[in-house]
C-alpha atoms as a printed R data frame, in Angstrom:
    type eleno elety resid chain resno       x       y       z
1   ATOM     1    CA   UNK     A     1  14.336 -24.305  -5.443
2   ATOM     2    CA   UNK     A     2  13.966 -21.380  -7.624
3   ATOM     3    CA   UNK     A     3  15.719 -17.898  -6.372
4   ATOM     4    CA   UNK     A     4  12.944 -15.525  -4.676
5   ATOM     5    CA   UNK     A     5  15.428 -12.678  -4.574
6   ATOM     6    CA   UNK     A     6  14.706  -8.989  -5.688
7   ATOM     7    CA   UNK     A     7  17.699  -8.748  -7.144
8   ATOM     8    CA   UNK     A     8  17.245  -6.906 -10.750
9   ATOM     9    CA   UNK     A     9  13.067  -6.776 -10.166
10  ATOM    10    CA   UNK     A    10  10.918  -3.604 -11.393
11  ATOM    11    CA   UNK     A    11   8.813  -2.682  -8.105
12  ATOM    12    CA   UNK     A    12   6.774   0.165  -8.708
13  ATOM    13    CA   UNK     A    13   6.096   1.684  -4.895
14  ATOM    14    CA   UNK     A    14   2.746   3.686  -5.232
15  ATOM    15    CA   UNK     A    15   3.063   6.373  -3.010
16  ATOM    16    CA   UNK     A    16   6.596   6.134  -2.407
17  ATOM    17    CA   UNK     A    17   7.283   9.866  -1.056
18  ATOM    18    CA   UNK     A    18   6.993  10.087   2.583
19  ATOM    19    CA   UNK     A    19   6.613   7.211   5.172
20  ATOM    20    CA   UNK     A    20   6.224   3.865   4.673
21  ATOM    21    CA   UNK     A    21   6.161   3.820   1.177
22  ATOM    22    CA   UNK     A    22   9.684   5.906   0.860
23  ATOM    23    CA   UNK     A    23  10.700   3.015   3.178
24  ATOM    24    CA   UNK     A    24   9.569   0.489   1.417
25  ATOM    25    CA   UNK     A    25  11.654   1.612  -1.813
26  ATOM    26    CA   UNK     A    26  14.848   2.112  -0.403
27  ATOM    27    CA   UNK     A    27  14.499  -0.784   1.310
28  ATOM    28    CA   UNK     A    28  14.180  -3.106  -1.820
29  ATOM    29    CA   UNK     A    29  16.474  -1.125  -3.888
30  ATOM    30    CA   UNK     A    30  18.982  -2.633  -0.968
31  ATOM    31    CA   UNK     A    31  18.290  -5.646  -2.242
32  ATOM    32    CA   UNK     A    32  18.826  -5.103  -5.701
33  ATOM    33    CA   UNK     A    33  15.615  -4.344  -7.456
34  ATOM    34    CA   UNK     A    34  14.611  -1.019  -9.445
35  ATOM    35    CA   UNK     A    35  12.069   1.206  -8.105
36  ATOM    36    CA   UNK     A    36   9.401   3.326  -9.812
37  ATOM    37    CA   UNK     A    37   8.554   6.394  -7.349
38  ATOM    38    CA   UNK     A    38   5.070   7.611  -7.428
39  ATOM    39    CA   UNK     A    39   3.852  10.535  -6.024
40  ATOM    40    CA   UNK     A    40   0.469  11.804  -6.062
41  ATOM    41    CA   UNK     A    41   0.805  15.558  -7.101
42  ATOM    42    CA   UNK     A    42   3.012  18.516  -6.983
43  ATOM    43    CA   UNK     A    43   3.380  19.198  -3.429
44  ATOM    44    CA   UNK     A    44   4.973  15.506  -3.306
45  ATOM    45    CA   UNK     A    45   7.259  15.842  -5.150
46  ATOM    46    CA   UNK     A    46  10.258  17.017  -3.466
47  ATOM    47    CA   UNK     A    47   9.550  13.934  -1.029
48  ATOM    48    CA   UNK     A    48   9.395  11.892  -4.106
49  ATOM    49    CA   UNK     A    49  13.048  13.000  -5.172
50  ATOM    50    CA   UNK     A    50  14.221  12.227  -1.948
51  ATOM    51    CA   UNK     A    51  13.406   9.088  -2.060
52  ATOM    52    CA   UNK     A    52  15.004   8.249  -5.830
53  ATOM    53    CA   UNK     A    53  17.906   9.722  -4.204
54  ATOM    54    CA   UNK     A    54  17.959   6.994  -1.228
55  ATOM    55    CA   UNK     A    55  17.363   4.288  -4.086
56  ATOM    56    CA   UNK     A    56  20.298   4.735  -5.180
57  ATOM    57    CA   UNK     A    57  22.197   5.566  -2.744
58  ATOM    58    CA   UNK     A    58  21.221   2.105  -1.962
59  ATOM    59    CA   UNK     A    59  22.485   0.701  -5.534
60  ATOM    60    CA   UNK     A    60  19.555   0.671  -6.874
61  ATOM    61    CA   UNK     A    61  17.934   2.519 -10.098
62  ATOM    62    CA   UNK     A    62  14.855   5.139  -9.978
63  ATOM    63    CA   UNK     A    63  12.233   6.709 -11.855
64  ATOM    64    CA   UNK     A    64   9.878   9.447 -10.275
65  ATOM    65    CA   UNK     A    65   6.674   9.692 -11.799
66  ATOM    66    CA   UNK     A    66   3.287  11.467 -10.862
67  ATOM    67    CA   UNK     A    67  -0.068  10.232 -11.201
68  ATOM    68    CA   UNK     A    68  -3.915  11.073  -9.785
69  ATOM    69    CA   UNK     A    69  -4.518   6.948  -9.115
70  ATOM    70    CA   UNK     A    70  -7.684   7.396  -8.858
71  ATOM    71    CA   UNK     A    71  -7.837   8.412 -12.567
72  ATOM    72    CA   UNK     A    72  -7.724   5.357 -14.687
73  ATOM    73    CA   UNK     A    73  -5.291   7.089 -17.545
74  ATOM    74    CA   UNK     A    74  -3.125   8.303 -14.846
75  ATOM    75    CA   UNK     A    75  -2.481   4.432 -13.733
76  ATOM    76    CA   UNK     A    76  -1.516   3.543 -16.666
77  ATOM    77    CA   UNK     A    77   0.596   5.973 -17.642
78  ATOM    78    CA   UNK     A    78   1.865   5.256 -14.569
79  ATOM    79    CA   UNK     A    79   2.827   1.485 -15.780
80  ATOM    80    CA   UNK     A    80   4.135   2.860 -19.099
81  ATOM    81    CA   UNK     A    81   6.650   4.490 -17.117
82  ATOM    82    CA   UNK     A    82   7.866   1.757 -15.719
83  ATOM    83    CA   UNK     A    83   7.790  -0.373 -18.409
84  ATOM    84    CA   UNK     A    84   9.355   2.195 -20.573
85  ATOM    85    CA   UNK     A    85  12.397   3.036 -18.140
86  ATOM    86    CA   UNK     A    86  12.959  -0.691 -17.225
87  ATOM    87    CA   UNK     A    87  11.230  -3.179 -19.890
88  ATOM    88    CA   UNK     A    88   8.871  -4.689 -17.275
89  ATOM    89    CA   UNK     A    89   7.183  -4.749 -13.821
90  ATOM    90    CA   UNK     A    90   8.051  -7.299 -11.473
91  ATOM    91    CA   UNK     A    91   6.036  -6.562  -8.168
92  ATOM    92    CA   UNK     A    92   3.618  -3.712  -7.380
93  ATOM    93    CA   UNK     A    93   3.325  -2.301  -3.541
94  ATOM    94    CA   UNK     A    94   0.626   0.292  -3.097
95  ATOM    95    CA   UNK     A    95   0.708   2.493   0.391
96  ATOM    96    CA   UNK     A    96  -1.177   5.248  -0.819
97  ATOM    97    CA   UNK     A    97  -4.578   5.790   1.283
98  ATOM    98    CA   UNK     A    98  -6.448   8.737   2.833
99  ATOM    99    CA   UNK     A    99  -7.913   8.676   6.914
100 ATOM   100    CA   UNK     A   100 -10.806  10.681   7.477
101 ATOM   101    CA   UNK     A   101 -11.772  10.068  11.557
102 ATOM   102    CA   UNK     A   102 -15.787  11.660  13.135
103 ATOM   103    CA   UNK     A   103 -18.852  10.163  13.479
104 ATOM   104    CA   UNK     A   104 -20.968   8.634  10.055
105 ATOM   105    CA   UNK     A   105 -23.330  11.760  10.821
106 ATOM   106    CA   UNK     A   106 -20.861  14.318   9.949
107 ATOM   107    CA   UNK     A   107 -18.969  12.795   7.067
108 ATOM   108    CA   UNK     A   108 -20.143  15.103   4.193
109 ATOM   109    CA   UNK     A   109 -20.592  13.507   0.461
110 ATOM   110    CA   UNK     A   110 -17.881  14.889  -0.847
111 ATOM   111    CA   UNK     A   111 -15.461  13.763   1.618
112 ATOM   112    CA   UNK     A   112 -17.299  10.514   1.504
113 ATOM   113    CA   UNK     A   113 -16.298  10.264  -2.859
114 ATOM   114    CA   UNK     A   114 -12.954  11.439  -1.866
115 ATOM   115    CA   UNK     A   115 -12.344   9.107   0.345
116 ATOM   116    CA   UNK     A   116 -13.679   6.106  -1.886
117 ATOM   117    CA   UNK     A   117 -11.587   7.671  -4.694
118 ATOM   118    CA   UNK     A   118  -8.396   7.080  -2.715
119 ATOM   119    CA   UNK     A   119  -8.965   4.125  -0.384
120 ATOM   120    CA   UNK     A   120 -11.201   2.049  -2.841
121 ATOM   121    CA   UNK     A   121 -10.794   3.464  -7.011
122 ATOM   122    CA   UNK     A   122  -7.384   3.864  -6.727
123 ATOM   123    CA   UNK     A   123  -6.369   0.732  -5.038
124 ATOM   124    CA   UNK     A   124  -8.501  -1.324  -7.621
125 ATOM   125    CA   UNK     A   125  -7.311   0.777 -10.594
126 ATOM   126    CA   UNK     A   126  -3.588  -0.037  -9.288
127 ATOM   127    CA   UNK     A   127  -4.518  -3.649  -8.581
128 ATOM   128    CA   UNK     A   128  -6.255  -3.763 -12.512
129 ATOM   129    CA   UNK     A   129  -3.224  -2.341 -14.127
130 ATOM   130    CA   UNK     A   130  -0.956  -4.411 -12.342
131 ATOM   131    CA   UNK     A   131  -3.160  -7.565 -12.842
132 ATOM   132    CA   UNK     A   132  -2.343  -6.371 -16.846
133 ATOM   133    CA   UNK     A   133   1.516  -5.507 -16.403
134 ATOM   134    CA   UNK     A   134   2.896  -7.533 -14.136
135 ATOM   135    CA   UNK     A   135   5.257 -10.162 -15.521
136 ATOM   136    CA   UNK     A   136   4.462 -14.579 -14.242
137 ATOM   137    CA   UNK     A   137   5.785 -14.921 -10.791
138 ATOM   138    CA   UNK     A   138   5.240 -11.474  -9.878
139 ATOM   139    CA   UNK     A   139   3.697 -10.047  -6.797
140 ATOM   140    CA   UNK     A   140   0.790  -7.611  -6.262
141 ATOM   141    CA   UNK     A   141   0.753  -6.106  -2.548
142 ATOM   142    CA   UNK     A   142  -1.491  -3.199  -1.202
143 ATOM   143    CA   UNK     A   143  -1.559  -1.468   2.254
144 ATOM   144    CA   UNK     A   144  -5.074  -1.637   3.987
145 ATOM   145    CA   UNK     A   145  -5.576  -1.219   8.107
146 ATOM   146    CA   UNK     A   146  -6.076  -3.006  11.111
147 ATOM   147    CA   UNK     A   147  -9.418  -1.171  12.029
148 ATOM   148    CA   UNK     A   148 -10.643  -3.291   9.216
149 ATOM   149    CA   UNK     A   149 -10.958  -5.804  12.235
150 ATOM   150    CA   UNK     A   150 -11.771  -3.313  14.970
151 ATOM   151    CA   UNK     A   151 -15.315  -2.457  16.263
152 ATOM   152    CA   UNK     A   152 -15.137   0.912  16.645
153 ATOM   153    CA   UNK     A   153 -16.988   4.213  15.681
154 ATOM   154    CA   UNK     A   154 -15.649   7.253  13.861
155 ATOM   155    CA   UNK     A   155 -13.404   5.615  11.305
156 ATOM   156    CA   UNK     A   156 -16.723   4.693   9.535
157 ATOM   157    CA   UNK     A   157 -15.625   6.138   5.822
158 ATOM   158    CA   UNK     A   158 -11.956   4.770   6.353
159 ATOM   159    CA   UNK     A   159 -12.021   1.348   7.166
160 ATOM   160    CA   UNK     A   160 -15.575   1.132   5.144
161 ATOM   161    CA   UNK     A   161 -13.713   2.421   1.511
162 ATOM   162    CA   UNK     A   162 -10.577   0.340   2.374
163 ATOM   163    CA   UNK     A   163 -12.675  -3.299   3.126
164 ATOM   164    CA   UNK     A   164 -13.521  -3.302  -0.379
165 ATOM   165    CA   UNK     A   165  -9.915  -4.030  -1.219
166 ATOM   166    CA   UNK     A   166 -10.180  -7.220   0.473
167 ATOM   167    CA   UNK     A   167 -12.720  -8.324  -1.811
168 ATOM   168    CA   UNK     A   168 -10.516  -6.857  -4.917
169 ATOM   169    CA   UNK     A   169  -7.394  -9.149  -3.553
170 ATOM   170    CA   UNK     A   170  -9.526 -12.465  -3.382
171 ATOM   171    CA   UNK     A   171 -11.019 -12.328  -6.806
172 ATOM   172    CA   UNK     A   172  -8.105 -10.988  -8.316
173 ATOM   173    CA   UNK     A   173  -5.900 -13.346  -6.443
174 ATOM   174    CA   UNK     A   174  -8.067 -15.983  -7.918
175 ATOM   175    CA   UNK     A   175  -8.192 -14.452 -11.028
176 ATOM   176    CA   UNK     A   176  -4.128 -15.066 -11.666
177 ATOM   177    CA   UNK     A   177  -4.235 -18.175 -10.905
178 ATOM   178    CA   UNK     A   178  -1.647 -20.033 -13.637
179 ATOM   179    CA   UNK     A   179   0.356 -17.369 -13.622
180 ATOM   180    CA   UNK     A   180   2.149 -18.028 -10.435
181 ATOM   181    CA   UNK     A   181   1.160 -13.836  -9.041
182 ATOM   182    CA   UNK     A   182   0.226 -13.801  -5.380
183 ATOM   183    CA   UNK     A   183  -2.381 -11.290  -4.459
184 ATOM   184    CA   UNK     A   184  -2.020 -10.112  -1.042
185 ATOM   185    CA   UNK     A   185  -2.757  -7.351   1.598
186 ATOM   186    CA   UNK     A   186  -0.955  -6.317   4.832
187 ATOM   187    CA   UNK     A   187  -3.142  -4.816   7.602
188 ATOM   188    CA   UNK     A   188  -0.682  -2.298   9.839
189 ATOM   189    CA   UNK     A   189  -1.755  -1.185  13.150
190 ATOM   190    CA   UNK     A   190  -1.380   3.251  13.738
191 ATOM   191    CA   UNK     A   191   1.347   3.533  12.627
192 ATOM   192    CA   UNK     A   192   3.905   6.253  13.959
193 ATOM   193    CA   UNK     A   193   3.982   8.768  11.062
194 ATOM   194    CA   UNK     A   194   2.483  12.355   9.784
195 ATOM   195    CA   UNK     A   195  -0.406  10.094   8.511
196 ATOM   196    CA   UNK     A   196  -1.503   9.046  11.521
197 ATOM   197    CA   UNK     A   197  -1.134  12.201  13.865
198 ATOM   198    CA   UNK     A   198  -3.586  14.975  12.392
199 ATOM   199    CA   UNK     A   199  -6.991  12.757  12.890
200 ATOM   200    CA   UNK     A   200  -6.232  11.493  16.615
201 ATOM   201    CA   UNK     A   201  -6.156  13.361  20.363
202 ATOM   202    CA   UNK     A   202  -3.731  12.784  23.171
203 ATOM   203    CA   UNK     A   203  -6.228  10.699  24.878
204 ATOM   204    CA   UNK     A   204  -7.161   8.363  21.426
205 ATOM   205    CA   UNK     A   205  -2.684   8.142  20.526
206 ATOM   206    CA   UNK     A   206  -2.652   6.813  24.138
207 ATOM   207    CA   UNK     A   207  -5.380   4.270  23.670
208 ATOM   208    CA   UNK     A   208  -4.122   2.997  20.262
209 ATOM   209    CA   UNK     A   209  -0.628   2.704  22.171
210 ATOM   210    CA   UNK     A   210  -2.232   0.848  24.797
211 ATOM   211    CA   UNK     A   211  -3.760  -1.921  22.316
212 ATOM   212    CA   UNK     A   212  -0.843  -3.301  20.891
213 ATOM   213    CA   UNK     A   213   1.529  -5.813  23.008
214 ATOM   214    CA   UNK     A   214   4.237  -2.926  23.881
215 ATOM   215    CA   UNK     A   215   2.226   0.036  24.408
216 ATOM   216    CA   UNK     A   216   3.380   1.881  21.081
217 ATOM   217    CA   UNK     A   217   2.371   2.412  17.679
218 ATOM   218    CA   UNK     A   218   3.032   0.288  14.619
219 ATOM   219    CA   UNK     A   219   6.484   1.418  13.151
220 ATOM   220    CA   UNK     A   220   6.953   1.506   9.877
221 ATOM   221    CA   UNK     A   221   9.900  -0.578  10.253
222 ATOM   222    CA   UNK     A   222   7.890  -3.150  11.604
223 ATOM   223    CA   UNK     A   223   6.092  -3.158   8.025
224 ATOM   224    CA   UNK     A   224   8.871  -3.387   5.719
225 ATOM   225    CA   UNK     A   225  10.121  -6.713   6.419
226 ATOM   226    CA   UNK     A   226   6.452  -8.342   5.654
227 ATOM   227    CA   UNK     A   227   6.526  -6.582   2.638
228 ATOM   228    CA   UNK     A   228   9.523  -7.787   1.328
229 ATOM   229    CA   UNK     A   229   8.544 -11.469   2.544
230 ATOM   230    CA   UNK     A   230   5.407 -11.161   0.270
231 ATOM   231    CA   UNK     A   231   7.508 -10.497  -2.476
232 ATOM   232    CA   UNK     A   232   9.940 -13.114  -2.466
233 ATOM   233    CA   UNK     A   233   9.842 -15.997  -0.221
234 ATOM   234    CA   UNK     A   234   6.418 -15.170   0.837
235 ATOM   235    CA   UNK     A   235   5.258 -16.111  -3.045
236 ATOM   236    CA   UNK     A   236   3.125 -19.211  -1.365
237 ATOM   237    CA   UNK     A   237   0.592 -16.674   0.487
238 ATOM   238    CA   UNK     A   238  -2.405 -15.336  -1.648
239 ATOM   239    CA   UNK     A   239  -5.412 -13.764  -1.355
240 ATOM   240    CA   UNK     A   240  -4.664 -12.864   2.042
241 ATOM   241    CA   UNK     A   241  -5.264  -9.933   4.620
242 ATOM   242    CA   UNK     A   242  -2.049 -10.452   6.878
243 ATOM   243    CA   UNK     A   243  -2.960  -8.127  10.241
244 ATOM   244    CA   UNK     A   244   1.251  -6.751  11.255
245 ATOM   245    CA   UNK     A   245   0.054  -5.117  14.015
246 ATOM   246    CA   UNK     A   246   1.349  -6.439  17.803
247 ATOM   247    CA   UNK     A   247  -2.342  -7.543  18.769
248 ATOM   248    CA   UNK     A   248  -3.964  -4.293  18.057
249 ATOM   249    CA   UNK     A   249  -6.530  -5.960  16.234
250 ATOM   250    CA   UNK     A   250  -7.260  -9.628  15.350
251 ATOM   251    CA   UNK     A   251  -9.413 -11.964  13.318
C-alpha cells in the first residue's frame, strides 16, 4: 500500500494566520510537510509570522505570503510562491471565509459582493489554481459550515455564498478524475474562536452550545485531525461535504 504520509509535502494553508488555519499549519508541519502561510492583508501579518515561526518550530519549512484571493492574479501569485520556494504543491487547505449574521432585509449590496467575494470567488479561484498546480495524488480541501444544513434565518448571505462551494467541489472533484486528487469539504460547527464571537449574543452562543452533543462549541482542535485524514489516508473520499460538528447539524 502506497505511503499517505505528509512527510516532505508542499501544503499551502490559505488563511493560515489566526485560528484554525494557523492550526492547521503547524499541525502538518509536525508531520513533516512544508507550509505556505497566507494571509489576507497587512493587518495579518504579524499573525502570519507567528505562525511560520510555529512551523518550524515544529521541523517544518515556511513561506509567508499575502494575497487578496478574491483577485484572480493574487491566487496565482500566490501558487508561484509556493512553487518557487518549494518546486511544487502537494495539498491545498483553504479556511479563509467571512460571517455576516441579520435578517436578508438588511444585508446591504455591498456587503452582499463582499461577502460572495470571500465565501464564494475566492474559494473557487483557490480551488481553480489548485485544480492547475497541484501535483497527481494531491489533495484539495476547503472550509465551508454546518449552517449549510441548518434551517435558520439571519445567516442568509453566509451560508447562501458558501453553498456554492459545494457545487465547485463536485464538478471539480469530477473534473480530476485520473489524476488520483480528491476534492473535498469539511463542514465545522461554531467554532470557539474570534471568528465566531463578534456576530452572536449571549442568548444565540448558548443556543449553538446547546445543539451539539456536549453543550459547547466546535473546537478547532476537533477540526484538525479531519483535515489531516483528507490529506493522507482519507485520499478515498471525494467530492464530499463531511459535517465535523457533534450533531449540530445533519444531512
Amino acid at each position: 500500500m502506497p505511503s499517505r504520509s505528509l512527510k516532505d509535502k508542499v501544503v499551502v494553508v490559505a488563511g493560515a494566520s489566526r485560528n484554525l488555519g494557523s492550526l492547521i499549519a503547524t499541525e502538518v508541519a509536525a508531520d513533516g510537510a512544508h507550509v505556505v502561510v497566507h494571509y489576507n492583508s497587512p493587518s495579518s501579518r504579524q499573525g502570519a509570522e507567528q505562525t511560520a515561526e510555529a512551523v518550524k518550530a515544529a521541523g517544518g519549512e515556511a513561506v509567508v505570503h499575502e494575497a487578496d484571493l478574491s483577485r484572480r492574479v493574487e491566487v496565482e501569485g500566490l501558487f508561484e510562491v509556493a512553487e518557487g520556494a518549494f518546486g511544487r504543491v502537494d495539498c491545498v487547505v483553504n479556511t479563509a471565509g467571512m460571517v455576516i449574521k441579520k435578517p436578508l432585509t438588511e444585508v446591504s449590496e455591498e456587503e452582499y459582493d463582499r461577502m460572495f467575494a470571500v465565501n464564494a470567488k475566492a474559494a473557487f479561484l483557490v480551488m481553480q489554481q489548485a485544480a492547475r498546480r497541484v501535483q497527481d495524488g494531491g489533495k484539495i480541501v476547503t472550509i465551508v459550515t454546518s449552517l449549510l444544513a441548518a434551517y435558520t434565518g439571519l445567516y442568509s448571505v453566509y451560508a447562501g455564498s458558501k453553498a456554492p462551494v459545494e457545487h465547485f467541489t463536485r464538478a471539480l472533484s469530477k473534473e480530476l478524475f485520473g489524476r488520483n486528487i480528491s476534492v473535498n469539504n469539511i463542514a465545522p460547527g461554531p467554532m470557539d474562536t474570534s471568528f465566531f464571537y463578534p456576530a452572536e449574543t449571549d442568548d444565540s452562543i448558548a443556543y449553538h452550545k446547546s445543539s451539539a452533543m456536549n453543550g459547547e462549541l466546535t473546537k478547532i482542535e476537533d477540526i484538525v485531525p479531519w483535515v489531516k485524514f483528507l490529506l493522507t489516508d482519507g485520499w478515498w473520499l471525494n467530492g464530499q461535504t463531511v459535517f465535523v460538528n457533534g450533531g449540530y447539524t445533519t444531512r
